[in-house]
Amino acid sequence: MIETAARDSPTLRRAAPALLGFAAVRALGLTALTVWSAARDKSAYTLLTARWDSLWYVRVAEQGYGYEVRLPNGDVHSNLAFFPLLPWLERLLHSVSPLSYADAGFTVSLLSSLAAAWGIFAVADRVYGGRAAVCAVLLWAVLPVGIVQSMAYSESLFTVLAAWSLYAVLTGRWVMAGVLAALAGLTRPVGLAVVAAVWAAGVVSVLRDRSLADPLLRERTSSHPGSPSVPVPSSVSPGSTAPATGTRLLPRALGLAIAPLGSLGYVLWVGHRTGDGPLGYLDVQAGWRNGFDGGYAFARFIAEKFTSPLGALAGLALILGVGLLLRLYAVCVRQRQPVPLLVYTGVVLALALCASSYFGSKPRLLMPAFPVLLPLALALARLRTSRSALVVTAAAVVSAVYGAWWLNGSGPP
């Protein structure tokens, strides 16, 4: 079973090796993208800041909500599909600096990716220790779609909020966990995964408190026959073996109450704006052909790949990729990762794999599911430093080349 006893706090100095490694991987990815794009007479910076979803975020930051595009087939692409936190930050940076909205989005992404790496280190350090935490950050950096961490997209911003919310839950900082979960809910629809993790941790905390309180209560009442029952506070401080004072009840309740406000608030606002009520946001997503069908559309997409030899290879690669993700998640369960991590990862995987959205975006939608990398990080940490460095270096090179090729393709990531 994984020990989650208190470790050294994840100070910036403690996380420095992980952050330096992360920065080196990202620099390699950006260099490869610059060289590849220049060879194709394209601007790497434009690919990172002014293409695809980045343009929608900039338009929200500059003009607010209300813009939509009607396609010839009748679909309506509304910018209400894009959650507001990234555009808000772009607008804020633009207002206090000479940065354009696109430059502001790129800046937010770069800073968020570093903060996310620090958050991933903090979570992994809490669960597995420092060496595995460094490996977890490096594995997240060398993901094949890691270039998205440097784009003016919302994945990095969401990941930093999710990671630090999970860390706050693991360390009993309930109000902070709730606030960060609410902000994550203002960033992407998958913010529901962070809310679910906070609530699951709350339930586990209540059950644990009761299990600790009941034996103590029986002991006290049995030692004083005929005396009235002694009330036992239903909260246990981190690392303690007996119920503590009830001072953690209010922070826990407050954190659980705050957590869903971001997602719920935006969804209700969209429903009010469109006049379609609480389900209005689902109608907006339907205009983009986004929905949740349990994975039927994705399965059909994979099956259609097997109509040609080359397509069959791509279909087989997709099957192997999905199988690897599910296998890693099963390992996470067997290794008894903390409940909030399992719930968070499970919801992120389910929403990404079982949605009927644009299939080319699924790899980046899976990127915030960083806890699924922890078993690999633990295995990598057990290798000698020279071997683990060789593995990470090779993966970084492959990731850099793939990211450059991916962004220079025709479709959006």
mmCIF file of C-alpha atoms in Angstrom:
data_model
loop_
_atom_site.group_PDB
_atom_site.id
_atom_site.type_symbol
_atom_site.label_atom_id
_atom_site.label_comp_id
_atom_site.label_asym_id
_atom_site.label_seq_id
_atom_site.Cartn_x
_atom_site.Cartn_y
_atom_site.Cartn_z
ATOM 1 C CA MET A 1 0.000 0.000 0.000
ATOM 2 C CA ILE A 2 1.260 3.504 -0.811
ATOM 3 C CA GLU A 3 2.319 5.490 2.188
ATOM 4 C CA THR A 4 1.054 9.060 2.260
ATOM 5 C CA ALA A 5 2.717 10.154 5.477
ATOM 6 C CA ALA A 6 3.810 13.766 5.559
ATOM 7 C CA ARG A 7 7.015 14.420 3.634
ATOM 8 C CA ASP A 8 9.134 17.494 3.215
ATOM 9 C CA SER A 9 7.110 20.306 1.715
ATOM 10 C CA PRO A 10 7.494 20.555 -2.069
ATOM 11 C CA THR A 11 9.518 23.770 -1.953
ATOM 12 C CA LEU A 12 10.797 25.294 -5.158
ATOM 13 C CA ARG A 13 14.322 24.274 -4.190
ATOM 14 C CA ARG A 14 13.266 20.661 -3.648
ATOM 15 C CA ALA A 15 11.431 20.612 -6.990
ATOM 16 C CA ALA A 16 14.235 22.408 -8.874
ATOM 17 C CA PRO A 17 15.744 19.296 -10.550
ATOM 18 C CA ALA A 18 12.327 18.315 -11.895
ATOM 19 C CA LEU A 19 11.563 21.830 -13.118
ATOM 20 C CA LEU A 20 14.959 22.213 -14.794
ATOM 21 C CA GLY A 21 14.475 18.901 -16.553
ATOM 22 C CA PHE A 22 10.985 19.917 -17.602
ATOM 23 C CA ALA A 23 12.259 23.237 -18.984
ATOM 24 C CA ALA A 24 14.990 21.443 -20.931
ATOM 25 C CA VAL A 25 12.464 19.086 -22.530
ATOM 26 C CA ARG A 26 10.173 21.940 -23.449
ATOM 27 C CA ALA A 27 13.076 23.932 -24.914
ATOM 28 C CA LEU A 28 13.992 20.933 -27.072
ATOM 29 C CA GLY A 29 10.385 20.654 -28.257
ATOM 30 C CA LEU A 30 10.189 24.346 -29.152
ATOM 31 C CA THR A 31 13.526 24.187 -30.972
ATOM 32 C CA ALA A 32 12.389 21.213 -33.046
ATOM 33 C CA LEU A 33 9.123 22.984 -33.855
ATOM 34 C CA THR A 34 10.973 26.145 -34.921
ATOM 35 C CA VAL A 35 13.328 24.257 -37.241
ATOM 36 C CA TRP A 36 10.575 22.102 -38.745
ATOM 37 C CA SER A 37 8.238 25.065 -39.268
ATOM 38 C CA ALA A 38 10.981 27.175 -40.862
ATOM 39 C CA ALA A 39 11.690 24.365 -43.327
ATOM 40 C CA ARG A 40 8.014 24.510 -44.349
ATOM 41 C CA ASP A 41 7.885 28.333 -44.464
ATOM 42 C CA LYS A 42 5.609 28.465 -41.440
ATOM 43 C CA SER A 43 5.821 30.431 -38.214
ATOM 44 C CA ALA A 44 6.251 28.255 -35.131
ATOM 45 C CA TYR A 45 4.988 31.089 -32.943
ATOM 46 C CA THR A 46 1.819 31.375 -35.018
ATOM 47 C CA LEU A 47 1.208 27.652 -34.642
ATOM 48 C CA LEU A 48 1.530 28.035 -30.886
ATOM 49 C CA THR A 49 -0.536 31.186 -30.409
ATOM 50 C CA ALA A 50 -2.791 31.986 -33.357
ATOM 51 C CA ARG A 51 -4.250 28.790 -34.755
ATOM 52 C CA TRP A 52 -7.274 26.641 -33.964
ATOM 53 C CA ASP A 53 -8.583 26.971 -30.388
ATOM 54 C CA SER A 54 -6.096 29.736 -29.585
ATOM 55 C CA LEU A 55 -8.016 32.051 -31.917
ATOM 56 C CA TRP A 56 -11.273 31.319 -30.130
ATOM 57 C CA TYR A 57 -9.761 32.092 -26.739
ATOM 58 C CA VAL A 58 -8.288 35.361 -28.045
ATOM 59 C CA ARG A 59 -11.649 36.365 -29.519
ATOM 60 C CA VAL A 60 -13.351 35.772 -26.166
ATOM 61 C CA ALA A 61 -10.665 37.817 -24.412
ATOM 62 C CA GLU A 62 -10.964 40.657 -26.901
ATOM 63 C CA GLN A 63 -14.697 40.767 -27.652
ATOM 64 C CA GLY A 64 -16.400 38.673 -24.985
ATOM 65 C CA TYR A 65 -18.959 35.972 -25.645
ATOM 66 C CA GLY A 66 -21.534 35.927 -28.417
ATOM 67 C CA TYR A 67 -19.466 35.093 -31.499
ATOM 68 C CA GLU A 68 -20.505 32.064 -33.549
ATOM 69 C CA VAL A 69 -19.906 30.517 -36.960
ATOM 70 C CA ARG A 70 -22.665 28.775 -38.903
ATOM 71 C CA LEU A 71 -21.383 26.011 -41.131
ATOM 72 C CA PRO A 72 -22.971 24.931 -44.444
ATOM 73 C CA ASN A 73 -24.177 21.671 -42.847
ATOM 74 C CA GLY A 74 -26.141 23.610 -40.230
ATOM 75 C CA ASP A 75 -23.734 23.171 -37.317
ATOM 76 C CA VAL A 76 -23.197 26.218 -35.136
ATOM 77 C CA HIS A 77 -19.789 26.800 -33.592
ATOM 78 C CA SER A 78 -20.306 29.161 -30.653
ATOM 79 C CA ASN A 79 -17.513 30.562 -28.493
ATOM 80 C CA LEU A 80 -19.686 29.751 -25.477
ATOM 81 C CA ALA A 81 -18.124 26.293 -25.709
ATOM 82 C CA PHE A 82 -14.862 27.761 -24.371
ATOM 83 C CA PHE A 83 -14.641 28.232 -20.613
ATOM 84 C CA PRO A 84 -13.633 31.702 -19.445
ATOM 85 C CA LEU A 85 -10.602 31.517 -17.137
ATOM 86 C CA LEU A 86 -7.907 31.528 -19.842
ATOM 87 C CA PRO A 87 -9.526 34.438 -21.750
ATOM 88 C CA TRP A 88 -9.883 36.340 -18.467
ATOM 89 C CA LEU A 89 -6.174 35.922 -17.778
ATOM 90 C CA GLU A 90 -5.324 36.931 -21.351
ATOM 91 C CA ARG A 91 -7.389 40.069 -20.946
ATOM 92 C CA LEU A 92 -5.781 40.837 -17.582
ATOM 93 C CA LEU A 93 -2.232 40.460 -18.883
ATOM 94 C CA HIS A 94 -3.050 42.513 -21.969
ATOM 95 C CA SER A 95 -4.457 45.315 -19.822
ATOM 96 C CA VAL A 96 -1.401 45.581 -17.559
ATOM 97 C CA SER A 97 1.362 44.972 -20.124
ATOM 98 C CA PRO A 98 2.236 45.637 -23.776
ATOM 99 C CA LEU A 99 1.487 42.013 -24.629
ATOM 100 C CA SER A 100 -1.127 41.253 -27.262
ATOM 101 C CA TYR A 101 -3.930 38.849 -26.374
ATOM 102 C CA ALA A 102 -2.115 36.050 -28.212
ATOM 103 C CA ASP A 103 1.170 36.877 -26.472
ATOM 104 C CA ALA A 104 -0.665 36.874 -23.143
ATOM 105 C CA GLY A 105 -2.112 33.432 -23.863
ATOM 106 C CA PHE A 106 1.360 32.099 -24.686
ATOM 107 C CA THR A 107 2.759 33.610 -21.482
ATOM 108 C CA VAL A 108 -0.012 32.105 -19.377
ATOM 109 C CA SER A 109 0.641 28.724 -20.969
ATOM 110 C CA LEU A 110 4.391 28.831 -20.330
ATOM 111 C CA LEU A 111 4.008 29.886 -16.703
ATOM 112 C CA SER A 112 1.175 27.423 -16.162
ATOM 113 C CA SER A 113 3.177 24.533 -17.570
ATOM 114 C CA LEU A 114 5.987 25.198 -15.090
ATOM 115 C CA ALA A 115 3.524 25.536 -12.218
ATOM 116 C CA ALA A 116 1.803 22.338 -13.386
ATOM 117 C CA ALA A 117 5.128 20.514 -13.391
ATOM 118 C CA TRP A 118 5.692 21.726 -9.840
ATOM 119 C CA GLY A 119 2.211 20.550 -8.852
ATOM 120 C CA ILE A 120 2.784 17.125 -10.403
ATOM 121 C CA PHE A 121 6.057 16.932 -8.466
ATOM 122 C CA ALA A 122 4.231 17.827 -5.241
ATOM 123 C CA VAL A 123 1.590 15.116 -5.734
ATOM 124 C CA ALA A 124 4.085 12.423 -6.759
ATOM 125 C CA ASP A 125 6.458 13.390 -3.962
ATOM 126 C CA ARG A 126 3.619 13.040 -1.464
ATOM 127 C CA VAL A 127 2.756 9.567 -2.739
ATOM 128 C CA TYR A 128 6.049 8.028 -3.896
ATOM 129 C CA GLY A 129 8.918 10.296 -2.795
ATOM 130 C CA GLY A 130 11.282 12.734 -4.464
ATOM 131 C CA ARG A 131 13.055 10.522 -7.014
ATOM 132 C CA ALA A 132 9.810 9.164 -8.442
ATOM 133 C CA ALA A 133 8.386 12.706 -8.421
ATOM 134 C CA VAL A 134 11.198 13.949 -10.659
ATOM 135 C CA CYS A 135 10.555 11.034 -13.019
ATOM 136 C CA ALA A 136 6.816 11.795 -13.057
ATOM 137 C CA VAL A 137 7.447 15.380 -14.143
ATOM 138 C CA LEU A 138 9.856 14.293 -16.866
ATOM 139 C CA LEU A 139 7.420 11.677 -18.149
ATOM 140 C CA TRP A 140 4.682 14.297 -18.343
ATOM 141 C CA ALA A 141 7.080 16.562 -20.244
ATOM 142 C CA VAL A 142 8.006 13.910 -22.825
ATOM 143 C CA LEU A 143 4.463 12.901 -23.684
ATOM 144 C CA PRO A 144 4.092 12.697 -27.489
ATOM 145 C CA VAL A 145 1.640 15.621 -27.309
ATOM 146 C CA GLY A 146 3.767 17.557 -24.817
ATOM 147 C CA ILE A 147 4.075 20.471 -27.249
ATOM 148 C CA VAL A 148 0.524 21.425 -26.212
ATOM 149 C CA GLN A 149 2.010 22.422 -22.855
ATOM 150 C CA SER A 150 3.574 25.383 -24.680
ATOM 151 C CA MET A 151 0.528 26.363 -26.738
ATOM 152 C CA ALA A 152 -1.979 29.104 -25.928
ATOM 153 C CA TYR A 153 -4.466 26.396 -25.003
ATOM 154 C CA SER A 154 -6.043 25.731 -21.617
ATOM 155 C CA GLU A 155 -4.529 22.295 -20.882
ATOM 156 C CA SER A 156 -1.538 23.616 -18.941
ATOM 157 C CA LEU A 157 -3.681 26.043 -16.972
ATOM 158 C CA PHE A 158 -6.142 23.296 -16.128
ATOM 159 C CA THR A 159 -3.393 20.850 -15.129
ATOM 160 C CA VAL A 160 -1.783 23.264 -12.688
ATOM 161 C CA LEU A 161 -5.113 23.885 -10.974
ATOM 162 C CA ALA A 162 -5.950 20.170 -10.891
ATOM 163 C CA ALA A 163 -2.524 19.113 -9.590
ATOM 164 C CA TRP A 164 -2.411 21.642 -6.771
ATOM 165 C CA SER A 165 -6.034 20.955 -5.855
ATOM 166 C CA LEU A 166 -5.187 17.261 -5.528
ATOM 167 C CA TYR A 167 -2.130 18.105 -3.455
ATOM 168 C CA ALA A 168 -4.259 20.306 -1.210
ATOM 169 C CA VAL A 169 -6.691 17.422 -0.713
ATOM 170 C CA LEU A 170 -3.869 15.005 0.111
ATOM 171 C CA THR A 171 -2.528 17.399 2.740
ATOM 172 C CA GLY A 172 -5.890 18.324 4.273
ATOM 173 C CA ARG A 173 -6.094 21.884 2.925
ATOM 174 C CA TRP A 174 -9.791 21.729 2.141
ATOM 175 C CA VAL A 175 -10.565 25.361 1.370
ATOM 176 C CA MET A 176 -7.596 25.645 -0.973
ATOM 177 C CA ALA A 177 -8.628 22.403 -2.661
ATOM 178 C CA GLY A 178 -12.150 23.726 -3.160
ATOM 179 C CA VAL A 179 -11.024 27.082 -4.541
ATOM 180 C CA LEU A 180 -8.605 25.465 -6.994
ATOM 181 C CA ALA A 181 -11.280 22.962 -8.046
ATOM 182 C CA ALA A 182 -13.687 25.832 -8.695
ATOM 183 C CA LEU A 183 -11.068 27.584 -10.829
ATOM 184 C CA ALA A 184 -10.414 24.340 -12.712
ATOM 185 C CA GLY A 185 -14.156 24.210 -13.354
ATOM 186 C CA LEU A 186 -13.881 27.638 -14.993
ATOM 187 C CA THR A 187 -11.116 26.384 -17.280
ATOM 188 C CA ARG A 188 -12.373 23.255 -19.022
ATOM 189 C CA PRO A 189 -15.445 20.966 -18.924
ATOM 190 C CA VAL A 190 -13.226 18.246 -17.448
ATOM 191 C CA GLY A 191 -13.085 20.385 -14.316
ATOM 192 C CA LEU A 192 -15.782 17.987 -13.135
ATOM 193 C CA ALA A 193 -12.969 15.483 -12.554
ATOM 194 C CA VAL A 194 -11.355 17.759 -9.963
ATOM 195 C CA VAL A 195 -14.697 18.358 -8.257
ATOM 196 C CA ALA A 196 -15.334 14.610 -8.145
ATOM 197 C CA ALA A 197 -11.882 14.038 -6.633
ATOM 198 C CA VAL A 198 -12.441 16.639 -3.897
ATOM 199 C CA TRP A 199 -15.862 15.234 -3.049
ATOM 200 C CA ALA A 200 -14.563 11.656 -3.017
ATOM 201 C CA ALA A 201 -11.794 12.722 -0.657
ATOM 202 C CA GLY A 202 -14.411 14.370 1.537
ATOM 203 C CA VAL A 203 -16.449 11.172 1.747
ATOM 204 C CA VAL A 204 -13.363 9.110 2.561
ATOM 205 C CA SER A 205 -12.367 11.653 5.196
ATOM 206 C CA VAL A 206 -15.765 11.457 6.888
ATOM 207 C CA LEU A 207 -15.707 7.647 6.891
ATOM 208 C CA ARG A 208 -12.176 7.612 8.262
ATOM 209 C CA ASP A 209 -13.081 10.050 11.012
ATOM 210 C CA ARG A 210 -16.003 7.907 12.071
ATOM 211 C CA SER A 211 -13.911 4.743 12.082
ATOM 212 C CA LEU A 212 -11.393 6.463 14.344
ATOM 213 C CA ALA A 213 -13.992 8.064 16.568
ATOM 214 C CA ASP A 214 -16.162 4.991 17.245
ATOM 215 C CA PRO A 215 -13.531 2.834 18.994
ATOM 216 C CA LEU A 216 -12.451 5.790 21.121
ATOM 217 C CA LEU A 217 -16.046 6.534 22.034
ATOM 218 C CA ARG A 218 -16.656 2.919 23.062
ATOM 219 C CA GLU A 219 -13.460 2.940 25.118
ATOM 220 C CA ARG A 220 -14.471 6.102 26.963
ATOM 221 C CA THR A 221 -17.997 5.009 27.701
ATOM 222 C CA SER A 222 -16.944 1.533 28.815
ATOM 223 C CA SER A 223 -14.384 2.970 31.222
ATOM 224 C CA HIS A 224 -17.107 5.044 32.905
ATOM 225 C CA PRO A 225 -20.141 2.772 33.392
ATOM 226 C CA GLY A 226 -23.358 4.682 33.769
ATOM 227 C CA SER A 227 -21.884 7.948 32.579
ATOM 228 C CA PRO A 228 -23.348 9.766 29.603
ATOM 229 C CA SER A 229 -21.741 9.299 26.213
ATOM 230 C CA VAL A 230 -18.790 11.551 25.536
ATOM 231 C CA PRO A 231 -19.020 13.345 22.179
ATOM 232 C CA VAL A 232 -16.031 12.759 19.941
ATOM 233 C CA PRO A 233 -15.150 15.282 17.230
ATOM 234 C CA SER A 234 -15.463 13.821 13.764
ATOM 235 C CA SER A 235 -12.238 15.104 12.306
ATOM 236 C CA VAL A 236 -8.706 13.767 12.352
ATOM 237 C CA SER A 237 -5.722 15.903 11.703
ATOM 238 C CA PRO A 238 -3.262 14.612 9.081
ATOM 239 C CA GLY A 239 -0.939 12.018 10.514
ATOM 240 C CA SER A 240 -2.730 11.735 13.852
ATOM 241 C CA THR A 241 -4.000 8.475 15.319
ATOM 242 C CA ALA A 242 -6.920 9.801 17.307
ATOM 243 C CA PRO A 243 -9.721 12.224 16.619
ATOM 244 C CA ALA A 244 -8.635 15.833 16.986
ATOM 245 C CA THR A 245 -10.729 18.858 17.681
ATOM 246 C CA GLY A 246 -13.578 19.684 15.359
ATOM 247 C CA THR A 247 -11.758 22.631 13.816
ATOM 248 C CA ARG A 248 -11.426 20.825 10.448
ATOM 249 C CA LEU A 249 -15.150 20.256 10.019
ATOM 250 C CA LEU A 250 -15.886 23.776 8.795
ATOM 251 C CA PRO A 251 -12.927 23.996 6.345
ATOM 252 C CA ARG A 252 -13.828 20.599 4.909
ATOM 253 C CA ALA A 253 -17.475 21.521 4.446
ATOM 254 C CA LEU A 254 -16.514 24.884 2.961
ATOM 255 C CA GLY A 255 -14.058 23.288 0.527
ATOM 256 C CA LEU A 256 -16.640 20.757 -0.641
ATOM 257 C CA ALA A 257 -19.204 23.511 -1.123
ATOM 258 C CA ILE A 258 -16.847 25.753 -3.097
ATOM 259 C CA ALA A 259 -15.459 23.041 -5.395
ATOM 260 C CA PRO A 260 -18.362 22.793 -7.908
ATOM 261 C CA LEU A 261 -19.096 26.527 -8.120
ATOM 262 C CA GLY A 262 -16.893 27.140 -11.162
ATOM 263 C CA SER A 263 -18.348 24.449 -13.408
ATOM 264 C CA LEU A 264 -21.869 24.915 -12.142
ATOM 265 C CA GLY A 265 -21.746 28.691 -12.380
ATOM 266 C CA TYR A 266 -20.545 28.771 -15.991
ATOM 267 C CA VAL A 267 -22.921 26.070 -17.195
ATOM 268 C CA LEU A 268 -25.899 27.827 -15.586
ATOM 269 C CA TRP A 269 -24.793 31.178 -17.031
ATOM 270 C CA VAL A 270 -24.582 29.692 -20.535
ATOM 271 C CA GLY A 271 -28.035 28.178 -20.105
ATOM 272 C CA HIS A 272 -29.412 31.541 -19.019
ATOM 273 C CA ARG A 273 -27.714 33.355 -21.903
ATOM 274 C CA THR A 274 -28.962 30.918 -24.538
ATOM 275 C CA GLY A 275 -32.408 30.628 -22.963
ATOM 276 C CA ASP A 276 -32.161 26.837 -22.955
ATOM 277 C CA GLY A 277 -31.935 26.374 -19.205
ATOM 278 C CA PRO A 278 -29.489 24.104 -17.363
ATOM 279 C CA LEU A 279 -28.891 21.950 -20.458
ATOM 280 C CA GLY A 280 -27.985 24.907 -22.655
ATOM 281 C CA TYR A 281 -24.279 24.185 -22.516
ATOM 282 C CA LEU A 282 -24.871 20.673 -23.862
ATOM 283 C CA ASP A 283 -26.682 22.224 -26.828
ATOM 284 C CA VAL A 284 -23.690 24.501 -27.422
ATOM 285 C CA GLN A 285 -21.362 21.502 -27.405
ATOM 286 C CA ALA A 286 -23.701 19.621 -29.724
ATOM 287 C CA GLY A 287 -23.166 22.413 -32.244
ATOM 288 C CA TRP A 288 -19.523 21.385 -32.284
ATOM 289 C CA ARG A 289 -20.517 17.697 -32.611
ATOM 290 C CA ASN A 290 -19.289 17.121 -29.069
ATOM 291 C CA GLY A 291 -21.136 14.791 -26.715
ATOM 292 C CA PHE A 292 -20.825 11.749 -24.485
ATOM 293 C CA ASP A 293 -21.824 8.460 -26.105
ATOM 294 C CA GLY A 294 -19.915 5.980 -23.968
ATOM 295 C CA GLY A 295 -17.165 5.604 -26.564
ATOM 296 C CA TYR A 296 -19.362 4.382 -29.439
ATOM 297 C CA ALA A 297 -18.194 7.039 -31.917
ATOM 298 C CA PHE A 298 -14.558 6.513 -30.978
ATOM 299 C CA ALA A 299 -14.887 2.736 -31.389
ATOM 300 C CA ARG A 300 -16.493 3.245 -34.787
ATOM 301 C CA PHE A 301 -13.703 5.654 -35.757
ATOM 302 C CA ILE A 302 -11.105 3.006 -34.894
ATOM 303 C CA ALA A 303 -13.018 0.264 -36.717
ATOM 304 C CA GLU A 304 -13.132 2.382 -39.887
ATOM 305 C CA LYS A 305 -9.340 2.490 -39.889
ATOM 306 C CA PHE A 306 -9.191 -1.193 -40.796
ATOM 307 C CA THR A 307 -10.397 -0.602 -44.367
ATOM 308 C CA SER A 308 -6.828 -0.308 -45.685
ATOM 309 C CA PRO A 309 -3.414 -1.730 -44.724
ATOM 310 C CA LEU A 310 -2.026 1.662 -43.657
ATOM 311 C CA GLY A 311 -5.206 2.521 -41.815
ATOM 312 C CA ALA A 312 -5.099 -0.852 -40.073
ATOM 313 C CA LEU A 313 -1.710 0.044 -38.600
ATOM 314 C CA ALA A 314 -3.148 3.316 -37.281
ATOM 315 C CA GLY A 315 -6.163 1.490 -35.881
ATOM 316 C CA LEU A 316 -3.950 -1.068 -34.182
ATOM 317 C CA ALA A 317 -1.841 1.727 -32.681
ATOM 318 C CA LEU A 318 -4.993 3.367 -31.296
ATOM 319 C CA ILE A 319 -6.151 0.092 -29.758
ATOM 320 C CA LEU A 320 -2.747 -0.475 -28.180
ATOM 321 C CA GLY A 321 -2.690 3.098 -26.871
ATOM 322 C CA VAL A 322 -6.098 2.807 -25.247
ATOM 323 C CA GLY A 323 -5.182 -0.594 -23.863
ATOM 324 C CA LEU A 324 -1.993 0.822 -22.345
ATOM 325 C CA LEU A 325 -3.921 3.632 -20.662
ATOM 326 C CA LEU A 326 -6.441 1.219 -19.165
ATOM 327 C CA ARG A 327 -3.653 -1.122 -18.056
ATOM 328 C CA LEU A 328 -1.813 1.740 -16.346
ATOM 329 C CA TYR A 329 -5.004 2.801 -14.605
ATOM 330 C CA ALA A 330 -5.513 -0.759 -13.387
ATOM 331 C CA VAL A 331 -1.977 -0.678 -11.977
ATOM 332 C CA CYS A 332 -2.811 2.595 -10.216
ATOM 333 C CA VAL A 333 -5.758 0.832 -8.572
ATOM 334 C CA ARG A 334 -3.677 -2.202 -7.602
ATOM 335 C CA GLN A 335 -1.016 0.034 -6.108
ATOM 336 C CA ARG A 336 -3.729 1.706 -4.048
ATOM 337 C CA GLN A 337 -3.145 5.264 -5.074
ATOM 338 C CA PRO A 338 -5.063 7.713 -2.878
ATOM 339 C CA VAL A 339 -8.774 7.783 -3.704
ATOM 340 C CA PRO A 340 -8.814 11.377 -5.024
ATOM 341 C CA LEU A 341 -6.127 10.520 -7.581
ATOM 342 C CA LEU A 342 -7.994 7.419 -8.744
ATOM 343 C CA VAL A 343 -11.284 9.301 -9.048
ATOM 344 C CA TYR A 344 -9.686 12.232 -10.870
ATOM 345 C CA THR A 345 -7.828 10.022 -13.334
ATOM 346 C CA GLY A 346 -10.836 7.794 -13.926
ATOM 347 C CA VAL A 347 -13.106 10.727 -14.763
ATOM 348 C CA VAL A 348 -10.533 12.350 -17.077
ATOM 349 C CA LEU A 349 -10.021 9.075 -18.942
ATOM 350 C CA ALA A 350 -13.764 8.432 -19.200
ATOM 351 C CA LEU A 351 -14.569 11.914 -20.499
ATOM 352 C CA ALA A 352 -11.749 11.812 -23.047
ATOM 353 C CA LEU A 353 -12.234 8.280 -24.354
ATOM 354 C CA CYS A 354 -16.028 8.155 -24.236
ATOM 355 C CA ALA A 355 -16.767 11.513 -25.845
ATOM 356 C CA SER A 356 -17.823 11.862 -29.463
ATOM 357 C CA SER A 357 -15.665 14.930 -30.011
ATOM 358 C CA TYR A 358 -13.007 15.522 -32.667
ATOM 359 C CA PHE A 359 -10.823 12.428 -32.460
ATOM 360 C CA GLY A 360 -7.598 14.238 -33.320
ATOM 361 C CA SER A 361 -7.885 16.110 -30.021
ATOM 362 C CA LYS A 362 -8.151 13.065 -27.787
ATOM 363 C CA PRO A 363 -4.392 12.802 -27.081
ATOM 364 C CA ARG A 364 -4.272 16.328 -25.663
ATOM 365 C CA LEU A 365 -7.527 15.807 -23.768
ATOM 366 C CA LEU A 366 -5.797 12.918 -21.991
ATOM 367 C CA MET A 367 -2.750 15.004 -21.070
ATOM 368 C CA PRO A 368 -4.114 16.256 -17.697
ATOM 369 C CA ALA A 369 -4.479 12.632 -16.494
ATOM 370 C CA PHE A 370 -0.949 12.745 -15.078
ATOM 371 C CA PRO A 371 -1.538 10.293 -12.161
ATOM 372 C CA VAL A 372 -1.700 7.479 -14.716
ATOM 373 C CA LEU A 373 2.032 8.080 -15.251
ATOM 374 C CA LEU A 374 2.923 7.430 -11.613
ATOM 375 C CA PRO A 375 3.434 3.650 -11.987
ATOM 376 C CA LEU A 376 5.830 4.330 -14.868
ATOM 377 C CA ALA A 377 7.563 7.012 -12.803
ATOM 378 C CA LEU A 378 8.053 4.576 -9.948
ATOM 379 C CA ALA A 379 9.504 1.971 -12.321
ATOM 380 C CA LEU A 380 11.804 4.576 -13.896
ATOM 381 C CA ALA A 381 12.962 5.740 -10.477
ATOM 382 C CA ARG A 382 14.106 2.206 -9.657
ATOM 383 C CA LEU A 383 16.566 2.206 -12.561
ATOM 384 C CA ARG A 384 20.096 3.482 -12.260
ATOM 385 C CA THR A 385 20.360 7.191 -12.970
ATOM 386 C CA SER A 386 22.292 6.661 -16.211
ATOM 387 C CA ARG A 387 19.642 4.314 -17.581
ATOM 388 C CA SER A 388 16.700 6.492 -16.581
ATOM 389 C CA ALA A 389 18.440 9.528 -18.114
ATOM 390 C CA LEU A 390 18.914 7.613 -21.362
ATOM 391 C CA VAL A 391 15.237 6.619 -21.446
ATOM 392 C CA VAL A 392 14.051 10.171 -20.780
ATOM 393 C CA THR A 393 16.451 11.666 -23.346
ATOM 394 C CA ALA A 394 15.334 9.270 -26.076
ATOM 395 C CA ALA A 395 11.672 9.931 -25.260
ATOM 396 C CA ALA A 396 12.290 13.695 -25.297
ATOM 397 C CA VAL A 397 13.799 13.542 -28.785
ATOM 398 C CA VAL A 398 10.914 11.454 -30.116
ATOM 399 C CA SER A 399 8.395 13.778 -28.474
ATOM 400 C CA ALA A 400 10.061 16.877 -29.920
ATOM 401 C CA VAL A 401 10.067 15.481 -33.457
ATOM 402 C CA TYR A 402 6.504 14.203 -33.185
ATOM 403 C CA GLY A 403 5.259 17.508 -31.773
ATOM 404 C CA ALA A 404 6.865 19.456 -34.626
ATOM 405 C CA TRP A 405 5.323 17.132 -37.217
ATOM 406 C CA TRP A 406 1.935 17.173 -35.434
ATOM 407 C CA LEU A 407 1.562 20.941 -35.294
ATOM 408 C CA ASN A 408 2.656 21.337 -38.890
ATOM 409 C CA GLY A 409 -0.121 18.997 -39.992
ATOM 410 C CA SER A 410 -3.429 20.045 -41.473
ATOM 411 C CA GLY A 411 -5.763 19.434 -38.558
ATOM 412 C CA PRO A 412 -5.930 21.058 -35.138
ATOM 413 C CA PRO A 413 -4.362 19.281 -32.173
#
